[in-house]
Every structure is written in structure tokens, then in C-alpha cells.
Amino acid sequence: VEAEKHYRSGPLNGDKTQYDTFAIAFGGGARFWFNEHLSLAPTFMGMYGHTENTYSARSAFSQENKQAARDAGLIDWDADTWTVLPAAQLKYILTWKRTVFSLSSGFTYFHTEDFNTSTSSLSIKGDSEMWENKLDVDIPLAKKLFNHELHTGGFFSRKDFYGDLESGLNTDHLYEAHGRLVLDYLGKLWKVKWLGIGGSYLWGSNISGVSVGIDAAFKF
């Protein structure tokens, strides 16, 4: 993730601060079925993250005080963090002809701490929660490409943020509308359900953006 903040007014006018973050998560869980429609999936994951901050001082105020701000650990820092993510998701699946509707509601808790920083004055510790509600639709098209059936569909979701995640993102919710066009690989490629392309539009009270990339699903 790369993020930039540009200062357009005040003593910092013309300055820019940039955050570059890399993270990798690992873990797993199991899904328990109460019947052919309703299931519950508790999971537990861990995540490593590395974040770097770079500050571009163009204003006279920042150029005069940049070294003091750097010594205080306010700018030009990097940090390594660990996070634990226990979660649970309740899902209801309904099939009409061959179209599959999935309605899910999931809650995730995040606890994050740093274990290595570039300055002793920087300390990271936070607790956050996220509640996601999603409606997903998978539509087989009865058309084949490269000997795999084409599927379309997508999802609409809302994520609600609490704790430090809400204050850090400066929004308490995020909507996402996602569309996809994929090839069905179920039973033909190990554990792969589908593979194709997808795109999303995301928006919240103080944030918006787009995401485009590979859309993949796995079934174990």
C-alpha cells in the first residue's frame, strides 16, 4: 500500500508525506455447516507488516525544523509490526438454478504492536475491530473459454471500523462494489475455484478509490 498526504495550506503548505507499507498474513480456520445453507467459520491469523515514512519538506517552516522532527521520530521513520487477527464469519448460501447467492457477516479483531523501529521515540500499539456484511452473487454464463466455463458476478459489502482502525483511516465505514469475470477451474486445478479479473469501487465518509486486479477463489 502506498499513500500520500499533500499539505495545501498553513505553515506546511507545499509539503508531502508518504507511507509505504508491506504486509503478509498467514493462518487458517475451518467452516462448520449447520445445514446445506448456513455455516460458521472461525479463523485465526497472524500478520507481519513493515511501514516506511518519507517526508518531503518544501515549506520554509519544515526545512527549518526537519532535523528536529526527524530526531523526535515524527518523520522519516520505519517500523516492523506484528498483528493477531481472530475472526468469525456467519454465511448463508442460496442457489437459484445455477446462480449462487451468498450472504455473510463477519467480525475481526486486530491487536498490533511494533517489535522494531528506527527511533526509540516511536511506539506502535493498537486495538481495532472490523464488522463486514457482504452479498455475493456468482452467475455461470454457460459459455466456455479455453475449455473453462465463464462466470460473472461480484459483491456489495460494507465494512464498519472501530477503535484505532477508525481513527487511523478517519472513517467509520467503507462500501465496496465489486464486479468480476472469471473462468471456472473447480475440479480441474488443485484447490482453485475460479481465476480471472475483477475490479472494485470503494467509498466511505472521507475516502474513495478503485481497485483492479486478478480475481481468484480457492476451495479446500
Tab-separated table of C-alpha atoms in Angstrom:
chain	number	residue	atom	x	y	z
A	1	VAL	CA	0.000	0.000	0.000
A	2	GLU	CA	1.274	3.439	-0.922
A	3	ALA	CA	-0.374	6.556	0.500
A	4	GLU	CA	0.439	10.264	0.179
A	5	LYS	CA	-0.771	13.333	2.009
A	6	HIS	CA	-0.279	16.778	0.456
A	7	TYR	CA	-0.451	19.925	2.596
A	8	ARG	CA	-2.212	22.722	0.742
A	9	SER	CA	-2.329	25.479	3.369
A	10	GLY	CA	-0.826	26.710	6.632
A	11	PRO	CA	2.842	26.614	7.658
A	12	LEU	CA	3.299	23.215	5.945
A	13	ASN	CA	1.944	24.392	2.588
A	14	GLY	CA	3.716	22.527	-0.226
A	15	ASP	CA	4.941	19.637	1.931
A	16	LYS	CA	4.191	15.982	1.283
A	17	THR	CA	4.359	12.906	3.496
A	18	GLN	CA	4.362	9.381	2.057
A	19	TYR	CA	3.705	5.994	3.673
A	20	ASP	CA	4.826	2.724	2.053
A	21	THR	CA	3.532	-0.447	3.707
A	22	PHE	CA	4.141	-4.123	3.002
A	23	ALA	CA	2.265	-6.828	4.898
A	24	ILE	CA	1.827	-10.583	4.751
A	25	ALA	CA	-0.765	-12.582	6.691
A	26	PHE	CA	-0.900	-16.281	7.444
A	27	GLY	CA	-3.207	-18.586	9.382
A	28	GLY	CA	-6.381	-20.553	8.842
A	29	GLY	CA	-9.569	-21.989	10.261
A	30	ALA	CA	-12.476	-24.262	9.496
A	31	ARG	CA	-16.067	-23.898	8.316
A	32	PHE	CA	-18.800	-25.714	10.232
A	33	TRP	CA	-22.085	-26.382	8.425
A	34	PHE	CA	-25.347	-26.431	10.379
A	35	ASN	CA	-27.274	-27.439	7.235
A	36	GLU	CA	-26.816	-27.093	3.456
A	37	HIS	CA	-27.310	-23.313	3.672
A	38	LEU	CA	-25.913	-21.970	6.964
A	39	SER	CA	-22.308	-22.182	8.180
A	40	LEU	CA	-19.889	-20.614	10.652
A	41	ALA	CA	-16.148	-20.146	10.035
A	42	PRO	CA	-13.867	-19.196	12.950
A	43	THR	CA	-10.307	-18.313	11.900
A	44	PHE	CA	-7.074	-17.167	13.487
A	45	MET	CA	-4.334	-15.353	11.583
A	46	GLY	CA	-1.065	-13.551	12.178
A	47	MET	CA	0.365	-10.695	10.143
A	48	TYR	CA	3.788	-9.099	9.710
A	49	GLY	CA	3.954	-5.515	8.488
A	50	HIS	CA	6.699	-3.085	7.503
A	51	THR	CA	5.974	0.647	7.092
A	52	GLU	CA	8.254	3.457	5.948
A	53	ASN	CA	7.533	7.183	6.210
A	54	THR	CA	9.174	9.729	3.915
A	55	TYR	CA	8.635	13.453	4.361
A	56	SER	CA	9.285	16.000	1.599
A	57	ALA	CA	9.915	19.391	3.205
A	58	ARG	CA	9.291	22.268	0.805
A	59	SER	CA	7.881	24.911	3.118
A	60	ALA	CA	10.253	27.248	4.937
A	61	PHE	CA	8.910	26.055	8.307
A	62	SER	CA	9.588	22.382	7.546
A	63	GLN	CA	13.020	22.986	6.085
A	64	GLU	CA	13.990	24.852	9.239
A	65	ASN	CA	12.588	22.185	11.600
A	66	LYS	CA	13.036	18.956	9.602
A	67	GLN	CA	16.040	17.673	11.535
A	68	ALA	CA	14.325	18.262	14.882
A	69	ALA	CA	11.214	16.446	13.658
A	70	ARG	CA	13.355	13.568	12.387
A	71	ASP	CA	15.205	13.328	15.719
A	72	ALA	CA	11.843	13.232	17.514
A	73	GLY	CA	10.714	10.323	15.326
A	74	LEU	CA	7.868	12.285	13.741
A	75	ILE	CA	9.059	11.914	10.139
A	76	ASP	CA	11.369	9.720	8.019
A	77	TRP	CA	10.892	6.619	10.145
A	78	ASP	CA	10.332	2.906	9.557
A	79	ALA	CA	8.758	0.239	11.721
A	80	ASP	CA	8.150	-3.518	11.798
A	81	THR	CA	4.921	-4.709	13.401
A	82	TRP	CA	3.092	-7.911	14.291
A	83	THR	CA	-0.664	-8.360	14.406
A	84	VAL	CA	-3.002	-11.123	15.574
A	85	LEU	CA	-6.403	-11.420	13.887
A	86	PRO	CA	-9.010	-13.727	15.424
A	87	ALA	CA	-12.224	-13.663	13.385
A	88	ALA	CA	-15.545	-15.384	12.783
A	89	GLN	CA	-17.892	-15.325	9.783
A	90	LEU	CA	-21.504	-16.454	9.513
A	91	LYS	CA	-22.629	-17.283	5.949
A	92	TYR	CA	-25.929	-18.213	4.308
A	93	ILE	CA	-25.908	-19.666	0.768
A	94	LEU	CA	-28.917	-19.882	-1.539
A	95	THR	CA	-28.866	-21.428	-5.027
A	96	TRP	CA	-31.397	-20.484	-7.703
A	97	LYS	CA	-30.982	-22.687	-10.763
A	98	ARG	CA	-27.175	-22.439	-11.033
A	99	THR	CA	-26.796	-18.902	-9.670
A	100	VAL	CA	-25.355	-18.821	-6.155
A	101	PHE	CA	-26.203	-16.056	-3.659
A	102	SER	CA	-24.005	-15.778	-0.553
A	103	LEU	CA	-24.877	-13.513	2.359
A	104	SER	CA	-22.192	-13.235	5.028
A	105	SER	CA	-21.478	-11.308	8.202
A	106	GLY	CA	-18.025	-11.402	9.766
A	107	PHE	CA	-16.258	-9.821	12.729
A	108	THR	CA	-12.459	-9.410	13.008
A	109	TYR	CA	-10.370	-8.206	15.951
A	110	PHE	CA	-6.880	-6.727	15.413
A	111	HIS	CA	-4.150	-6.310	18.003
A	112	THR	CA	-0.957	-4.694	16.692
A	113	GLU	CA	2.412	-3.896	18.287
A	114	ASP	CA	5.814	-2.892	16.964
A	115	PHE	CA	8.922	-5.012	17.542
A	116	ASN	CA	11.491	-2.929	15.663
A	117	THR	CA	11.563	0.811	14.909
A	118	SER	CA	14.151	3.206	13.517
A	119	THR	CA	13.783	5.510	16.518
A	120	SER	CA	13.229	4.850	20.198
A	121	SER	CA	10.634	7.636	20.366
A	122	LEU	CA	8.303	5.732	18.033
A	123	SER	CA	5.939	3.247	19.678
A	124	ILE	CA	3.064	1.454	17.956
A	125	LYS	CA	0.289	-0.349	19.783
A	126	GLY	CA	-3.342	-0.573	18.777
A	127	ASP	CA	-6.596	-2.469	19.098
A	128	SER	CA	-9.242	-2.397	16.389
A	129	GLU	CA	-12.374	-4.189	15.260
A	130	MET	CA	-13.997	-4.597	11.861
A	131	TRP	CA	-17.503	-5.837	11.049
A	132	GLU	CA	-18.169	-6.753	7.400
A	133	ASN	CA	-21.522	-7.554	5.804
A	134	LYS	CA	-21.466	-8.791	2.204
A	135	LEU	CA	-23.792	-10.035	-0.525
A	136	ASP	CA	-22.004	-12.039	-3.250
A	137	VAL	CA	-23.540	-13.373	-6.489
A	138	ASP	CA	-21.936	-15.995	-8.756
A	139	ILE	CA	-23.566	-16.386	-12.198
A	140	PRO	CA	-22.485	-19.184	-14.611
A	141	LEU	CA	-22.752	-17.994	-18.219
A	142	ALA	CA	-22.908	-21.400	-19.982
A	143	LYS	CA	-20.112	-20.174	-22.271
A	144	LYS	CA	-16.596	-21.613	-22.418
A	145	LEU	CA	-13.198	-20.044	-22.927
A	146	PHE	CA	-10.037	-22.185	-23.032
A	147	ASN	CA	-12.306	-25.147	-22.133
A	148	HIS	CA	-13.418	-23.491	-18.868
A	149	GLU	CA	-16.895	-22.114	-18.199
A	150	LEU	CA	-17.156	-18.357	-17.855
A	151	HIS	CA	-18.723	-16.934	-14.696
A	152	THR	CA	-19.620	-13.358	-13.881
A	153	GLY	CA	-20.913	-11.757	-10.705
A	154	GLY	CA	-19.494	-9.754	-7.859
A	155	PHE	CA	-20.347	-8.474	-4.436
A	156	PHE	CA	-21.519	-5.459	-2.483
A	157	SER	CA	-20.173	-5.020	1.026
A	158	ARG	CA	-19.974	-2.616	3.933
A	159	LYS	CA	-17.160	-2.646	6.465
A	160	ASP	CA	-17.613	-0.864	9.795
A	161	PHE	CA	-14.446	0.152	11.659
A	162	TYR	CA	-13.962	0.608	15.386
A	163	GLY	CA	-11.091	1.594	17.676
A	164	ASP	CA	-7.735	2.625	16.265
A	165	LEU	CA	-8.674	1.460	12.766
A	166	GLU	CA	-11.491	4.014	12.666
A	167	SER	CA	-9.269	6.863	13.866
A	168	GLY	CA	-6.368	5.835	11.615
A	169	LEU	CA	-8.477	5.727	8.434
A	170	ASN	CA	-10.517	8.763	9.528
A	171	THR	CA	-13.731	6.967	8.592
A	172	ASP	CA	-16.065	4.608	10.415
A	173	HIS	CA	-17.203	2.638	7.357
A	174	LEU	CA	-16.273	1.642	3.816
A	175	TYR	CA	-18.522	0.450	0.995
A	176	GLU	CA	-17.227	-1.730	-1.841
A	177	ALA	CA	-18.934	-2.622	-5.137
A	178	HIS	CA	-17.028	-5.359	-6.957
A	179	GLY	CA	-17.519	-6.967	-10.376
A	180	ARG	CA	-15.673	-9.912	-11.894
A	181	LEU	CA	-15.322	-12.107	-14.977
A	182	VAL	CA	-13.658	-15.441	-14.225
A	183	LEU	CA	-13.037	-18.961	-15.533
A	184	ASP	CA	-14.286	-21.970	-13.570
A	185	TYR	CA	-11.364	-24.195	-12.534
A	186	LEU	CA	-13.214	-26.266	-9.917
A	187	GLY	CA	-12.010	-29.874	-10.121
A	188	LYS	CA	-9.516	-29.037	-12.881
A	189	LEU	CA	-6.759	-27.176	-10.996
A	190	TRP	CA	-5.746	-28.030	-7.426
A	191	LYS	CA	-7.938	-26.160	-4.931
A	192	VAL	CA	-8.697	-23.343	-7.419
A	193	LYS	CA	-12.394	-22.469	-7.695
A	194	TRP	CA	-12.095	-19.666	-10.230
A	195	LEU	CA	-9.491	-17.362	-11.767
A	196	GLY	CA	-9.982	-14.182	-13.757
A	197	ILE	CA	-10.129	-10.408	-13.442
A	198	GLY	CA	-12.092	-8.126	-11.147
A	199	GLY	CA	-12.472	-4.521	-10.149
A	200	SER	CA	-13.921	-2.560	-7.247
A	201	TYR	CA	-15.055	0.937	-6.411
A	202	LEU	CA	-14.660	1.806	-2.734
A	203	TRP	CA	-16.037	4.775	-0.837
A	204	GLY	CA	-16.523	5.994	2.722
A	205	SER	CA	-17.143	9.239	4.551
A	206	ASN	CA	-13.579	10.512	3.938
A	207	ILE	CA	-12.112	8.048	1.450
A	208	SER	CA	-12.709	6.722	-2.064
A	209	GLY	CA	-10.786	4.780	-4.680
A	210	VAL	CA	-10.679	1.982	-7.230
A	211	SER	CA	-9.004	-1.421	-7.265
A	212	VAL	CA	-8.372	-3.623	-10.325
A	213	GLY	CA	-6.521	-6.929	-10.467
A	214	ILE	CA	-6.610	-10.711	-10.524
A	215	ASP	CA	-9.760	-12.230	-9.010
A	216	ALA	CA	-9.151	-15.694	-7.570
A	217	ALA	CA	-11.065	-18.031	-5.244
A	218	PHE	CA	-9.955	-21.273	-3.640
A	219	LYS	CA	-11.941	-24.170	-2.225
A	220	PHE	CA	-10.370	-26.582	0.264
